[in-house]
Short mmCIF file of C-alpha atoms and ligand atoms in Angstrom, two decimals:
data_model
loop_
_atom_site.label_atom_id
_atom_site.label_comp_id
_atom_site.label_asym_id
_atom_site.label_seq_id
_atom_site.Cartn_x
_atom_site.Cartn_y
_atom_site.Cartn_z
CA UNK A 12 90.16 59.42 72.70
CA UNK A 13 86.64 58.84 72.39
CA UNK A 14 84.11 61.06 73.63
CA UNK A 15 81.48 59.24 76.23
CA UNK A 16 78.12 60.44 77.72
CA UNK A 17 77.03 58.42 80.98
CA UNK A 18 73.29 59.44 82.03
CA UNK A 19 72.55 58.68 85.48
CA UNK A 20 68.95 58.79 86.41
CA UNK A 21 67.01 57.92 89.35
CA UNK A 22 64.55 58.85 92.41
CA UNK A 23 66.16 61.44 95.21
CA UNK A 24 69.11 60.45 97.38
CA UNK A 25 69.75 57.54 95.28
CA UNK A 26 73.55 58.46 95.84
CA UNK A 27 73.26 59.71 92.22
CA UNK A 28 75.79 63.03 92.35
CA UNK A 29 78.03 60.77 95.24
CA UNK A 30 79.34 58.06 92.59
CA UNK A 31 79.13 60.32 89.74
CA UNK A 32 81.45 62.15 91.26
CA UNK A 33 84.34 59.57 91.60
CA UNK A 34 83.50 58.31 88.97
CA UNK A 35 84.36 61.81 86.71
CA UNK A 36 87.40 62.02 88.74
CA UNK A 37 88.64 58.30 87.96
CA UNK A 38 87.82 58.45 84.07
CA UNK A 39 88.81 62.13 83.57
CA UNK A 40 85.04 62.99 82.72
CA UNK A 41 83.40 66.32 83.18
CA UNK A 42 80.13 66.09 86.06
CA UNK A 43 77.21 67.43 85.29
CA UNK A 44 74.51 67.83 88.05
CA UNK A 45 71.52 68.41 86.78
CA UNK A 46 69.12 68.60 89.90
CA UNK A 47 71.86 71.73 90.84
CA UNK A 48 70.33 73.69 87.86
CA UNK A 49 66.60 73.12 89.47
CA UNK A 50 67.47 73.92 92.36
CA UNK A 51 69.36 77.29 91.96
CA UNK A 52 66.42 78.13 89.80
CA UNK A 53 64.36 77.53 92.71
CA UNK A 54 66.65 79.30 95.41
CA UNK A 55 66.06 82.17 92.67
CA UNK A 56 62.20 82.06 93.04
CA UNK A 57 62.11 81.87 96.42
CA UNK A 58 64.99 84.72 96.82
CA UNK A 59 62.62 86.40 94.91
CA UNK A 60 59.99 85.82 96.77
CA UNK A 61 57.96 84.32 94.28
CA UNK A 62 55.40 81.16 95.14
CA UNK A 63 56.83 77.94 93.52
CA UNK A 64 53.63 76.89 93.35
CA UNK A 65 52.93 79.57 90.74
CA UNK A 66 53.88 78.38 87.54
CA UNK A 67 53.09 81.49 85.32
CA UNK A 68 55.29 83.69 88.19
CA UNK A 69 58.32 80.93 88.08
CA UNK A 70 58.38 80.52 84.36
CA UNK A 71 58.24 84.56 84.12
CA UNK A 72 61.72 84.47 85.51
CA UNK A 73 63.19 82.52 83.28
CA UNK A 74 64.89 85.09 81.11
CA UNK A 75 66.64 87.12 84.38
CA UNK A 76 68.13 83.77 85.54
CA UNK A 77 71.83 82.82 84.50
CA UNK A 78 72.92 79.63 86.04
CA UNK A 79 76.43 78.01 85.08
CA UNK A 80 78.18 74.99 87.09
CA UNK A 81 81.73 75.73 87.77
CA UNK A 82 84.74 73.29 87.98
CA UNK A 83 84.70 72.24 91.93
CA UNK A 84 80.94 71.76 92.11
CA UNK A 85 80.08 75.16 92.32
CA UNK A 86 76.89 76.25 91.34
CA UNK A 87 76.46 80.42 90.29
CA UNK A 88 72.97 81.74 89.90
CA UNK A 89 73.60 85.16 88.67
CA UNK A 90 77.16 85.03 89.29
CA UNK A 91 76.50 83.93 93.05
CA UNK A 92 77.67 81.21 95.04
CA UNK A 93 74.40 79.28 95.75
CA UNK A 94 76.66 75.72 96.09
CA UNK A 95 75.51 75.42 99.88
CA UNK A 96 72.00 77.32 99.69
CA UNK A 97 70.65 75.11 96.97
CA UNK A 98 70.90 72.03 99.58
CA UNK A 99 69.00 73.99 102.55
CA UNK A 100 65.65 72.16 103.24
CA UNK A 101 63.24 75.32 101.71
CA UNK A 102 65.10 74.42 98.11
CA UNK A 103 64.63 70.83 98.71
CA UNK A 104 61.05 70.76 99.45
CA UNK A 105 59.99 73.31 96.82
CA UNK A 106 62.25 71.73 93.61
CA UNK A 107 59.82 69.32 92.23
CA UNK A 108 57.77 72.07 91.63
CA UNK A 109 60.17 74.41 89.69
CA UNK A 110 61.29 71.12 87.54
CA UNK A 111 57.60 69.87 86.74
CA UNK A 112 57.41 73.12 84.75
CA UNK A 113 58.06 72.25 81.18
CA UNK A 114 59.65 75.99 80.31
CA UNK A 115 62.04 75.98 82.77
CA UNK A 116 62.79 72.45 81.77
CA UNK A 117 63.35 72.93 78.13
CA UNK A 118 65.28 76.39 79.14
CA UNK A 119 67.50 74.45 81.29
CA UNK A 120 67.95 71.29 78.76
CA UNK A 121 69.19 73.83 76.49
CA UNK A 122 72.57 74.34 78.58
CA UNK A 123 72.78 70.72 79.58
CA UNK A 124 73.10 69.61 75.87
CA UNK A 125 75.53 71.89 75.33
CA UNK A 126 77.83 71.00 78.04
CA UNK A 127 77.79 67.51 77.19
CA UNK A 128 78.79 68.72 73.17
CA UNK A 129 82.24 69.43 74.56
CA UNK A 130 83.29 67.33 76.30
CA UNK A 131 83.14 63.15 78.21
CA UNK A 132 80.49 63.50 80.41
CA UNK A 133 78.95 61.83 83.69
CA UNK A 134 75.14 63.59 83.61
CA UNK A 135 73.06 62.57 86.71
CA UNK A 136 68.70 63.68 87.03
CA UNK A 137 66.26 62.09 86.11
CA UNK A 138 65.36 62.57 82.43
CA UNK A 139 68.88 62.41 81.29
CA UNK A 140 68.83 58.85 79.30
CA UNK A 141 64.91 59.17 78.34
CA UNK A 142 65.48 62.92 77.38
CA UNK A 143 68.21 65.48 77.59
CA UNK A 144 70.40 62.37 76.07
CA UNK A 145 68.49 59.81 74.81
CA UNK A 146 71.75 58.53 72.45
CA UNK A 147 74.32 58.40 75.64
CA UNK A 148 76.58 55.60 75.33
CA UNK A 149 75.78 54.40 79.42
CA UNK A 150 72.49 54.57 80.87
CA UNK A 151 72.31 53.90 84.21
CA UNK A 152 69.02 53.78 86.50
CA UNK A 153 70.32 53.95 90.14
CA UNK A 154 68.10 53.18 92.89
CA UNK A 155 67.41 52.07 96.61
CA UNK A 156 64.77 51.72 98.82
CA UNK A 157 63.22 55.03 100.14
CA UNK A 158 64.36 53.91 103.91
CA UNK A 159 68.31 53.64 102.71
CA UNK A 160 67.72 56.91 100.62
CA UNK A 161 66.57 58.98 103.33
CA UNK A 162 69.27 57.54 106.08
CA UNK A 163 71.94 58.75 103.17
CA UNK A 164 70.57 62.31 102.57
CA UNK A 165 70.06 62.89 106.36
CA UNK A 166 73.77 61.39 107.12
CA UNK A 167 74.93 63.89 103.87
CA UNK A 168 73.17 66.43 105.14
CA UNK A 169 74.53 66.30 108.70
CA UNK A 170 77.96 65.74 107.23
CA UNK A 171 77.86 69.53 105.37
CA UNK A 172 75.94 70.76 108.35
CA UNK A 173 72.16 71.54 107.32
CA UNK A 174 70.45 70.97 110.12
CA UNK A 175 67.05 68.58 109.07
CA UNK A 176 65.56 65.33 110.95
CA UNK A 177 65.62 62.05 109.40
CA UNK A 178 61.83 62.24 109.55
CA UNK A 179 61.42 65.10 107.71
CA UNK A 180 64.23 63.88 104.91
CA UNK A 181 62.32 60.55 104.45
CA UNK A 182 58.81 62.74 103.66
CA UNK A 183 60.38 65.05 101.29
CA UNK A 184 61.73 62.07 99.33
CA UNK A 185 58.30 60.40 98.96
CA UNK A 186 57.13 63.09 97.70
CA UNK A 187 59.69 64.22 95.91
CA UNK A 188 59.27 60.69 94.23
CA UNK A 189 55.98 60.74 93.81
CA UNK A 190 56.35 64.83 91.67
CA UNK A 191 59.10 63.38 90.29
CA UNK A 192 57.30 60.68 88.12
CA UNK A 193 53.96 61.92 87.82
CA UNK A 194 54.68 64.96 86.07
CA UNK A 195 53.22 65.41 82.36
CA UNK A 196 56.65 66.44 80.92
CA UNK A 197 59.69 64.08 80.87
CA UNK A 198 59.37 62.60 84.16
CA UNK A 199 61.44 60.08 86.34
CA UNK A 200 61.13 56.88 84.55
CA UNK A 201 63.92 54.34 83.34
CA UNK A 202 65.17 54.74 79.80
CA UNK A 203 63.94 50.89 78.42
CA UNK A 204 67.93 51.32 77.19
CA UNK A 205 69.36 50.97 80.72
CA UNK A 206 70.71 49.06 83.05
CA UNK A 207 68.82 49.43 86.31
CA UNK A 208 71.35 48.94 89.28
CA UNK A 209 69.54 48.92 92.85
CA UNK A 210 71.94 49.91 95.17
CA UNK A 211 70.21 49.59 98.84
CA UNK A 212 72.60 46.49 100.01
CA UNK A 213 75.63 48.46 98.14
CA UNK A 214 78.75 50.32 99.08
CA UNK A 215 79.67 53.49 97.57
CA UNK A 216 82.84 52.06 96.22
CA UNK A 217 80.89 48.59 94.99
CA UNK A 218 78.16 51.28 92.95
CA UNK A 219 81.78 53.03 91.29
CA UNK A 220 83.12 49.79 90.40
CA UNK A 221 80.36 48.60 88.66
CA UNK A 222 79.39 51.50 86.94
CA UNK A 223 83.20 52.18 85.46
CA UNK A 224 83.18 48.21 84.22
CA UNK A 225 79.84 49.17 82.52
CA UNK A 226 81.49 52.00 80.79
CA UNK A 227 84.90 50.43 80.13
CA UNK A 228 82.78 47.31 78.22
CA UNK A 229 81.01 49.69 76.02
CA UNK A 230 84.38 51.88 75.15
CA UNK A 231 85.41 48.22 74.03
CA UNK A 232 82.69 47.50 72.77
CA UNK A 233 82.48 51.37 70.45
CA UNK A 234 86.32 50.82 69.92
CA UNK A 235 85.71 47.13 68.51
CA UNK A 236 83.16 48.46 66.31
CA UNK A 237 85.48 51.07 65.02
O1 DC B 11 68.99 65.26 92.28
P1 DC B 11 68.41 66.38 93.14
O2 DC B 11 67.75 65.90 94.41
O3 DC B 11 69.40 67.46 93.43
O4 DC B 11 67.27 67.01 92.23
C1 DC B 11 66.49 68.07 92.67
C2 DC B 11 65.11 68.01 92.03
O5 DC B 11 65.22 68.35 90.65
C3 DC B 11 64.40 66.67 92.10
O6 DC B 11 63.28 66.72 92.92
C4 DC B 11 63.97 66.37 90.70
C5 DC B 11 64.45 67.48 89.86
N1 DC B 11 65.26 67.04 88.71
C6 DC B 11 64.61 66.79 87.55
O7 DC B 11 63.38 66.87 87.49
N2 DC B 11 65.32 66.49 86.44
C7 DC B 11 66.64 66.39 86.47
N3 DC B 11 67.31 66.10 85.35
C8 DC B 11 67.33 66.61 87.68
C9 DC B 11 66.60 66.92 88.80
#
């Protein structure tokens, strides 16, 4: 069978890592999240206790930080379970910092390439189709409004039990948004390859079906071309 790479890029709480999900369990695809890999780098930092505000401190860390993604969604920084930690609301509002720095970045594009060498692969962020893989055979640019984005994470995060208000969810994703794409290095922009798919008037199961009939045109498509 033919190996596939799906990028899915797109501002925070876009439901993102929710349909990538089934979606890698329906086609059989490995999931890669990327936003996991900033964040255990920043639960590092701040287990550290190092600003994340301090780019030369951060990037200093770099070679004492081993982070792998585990079948299960489980995310090890240094061999520990950080899966729930790297969701608490300290991680959250301190990420965009640790990602707008372009060392960590190109440290941890490294190991995303490399996963997605091995096998089919459903790769959500933000960069994925304008950078980690600009030649994926699906790009898809997921978004909503902020207001539907910030009802999700809060409902998510209630769900799993991290105690936040939906105040305080909606502020951290404006300005995660706002980090996000004005960063110098590879920021949150569409790939002008995508398809842009706004999902604010969407079910989960609607944003699924569409994306697998995207990616079952283009493995027709590929297989047609031979
Ligand atoms: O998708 P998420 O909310 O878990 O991502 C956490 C942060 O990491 C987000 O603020 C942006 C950043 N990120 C990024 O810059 N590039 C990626 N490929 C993935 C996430």
């Amino acid at each position: 069978m033919r190996k596939i790479t799906v990028a899915i890029d797109g501002p925070a709480a876009a439901g993102k890592s929710t349909v990538a999900k089934l979606i890698a369990e329906k086609k059989g695809y490995t999931y890669i999240d990327t936003g996991a890999m900033y964040r255990a780098f920043t639960w590092y930092c701040l287990k550290k206790g190092v600003d994340c505000q301090n780019e030369a401190a951060c990037v200093a860390l770099i070679p004492e930080v081993n982070i792998e993604l585990k079948p299960g969604h489980i995310v090890l920084c240094n061999g520990e379970d950080v899966s729930f930690a790297i969701r608490q609301t300290d991680v959250s509002g301190n990420v965009s910092y640790i990602a707008s720095y372009k060392d960590i970045r190109l440290a941890l594009v490294v190991l995303q390439r490399a996963m997605a060498e091995k096998d089919s692969v459903i790769m959500d962020g933000r960069d994925i189709g304008t950078y980690v893989l600009p030649n994926a055979d699906v790009k898809i640019y997921q978004i909503a409004s902020v207001e539907t984005r910030a009802v999700r994470r809060y409902e998510e995060n209630i769900a799993k039990g991290i105690p936040c208000t939906l105040e305080e969810i909606e502020e951290d994703v404006r300005r995660r948004d706002y980090i996000d794409s004005h960063r110098d290095f590879a920021p949150l922009k569409p790939a002008p390859d995508s398809i842009l798919l706004d999902t604010s008037y969407m079910s989960i199961q609607e944003v699924v079906d569409t994306i697998i009939m995207i990616i079952d045109r283009k493995i027709k498509e590929l297989e047609e071309r031979g």
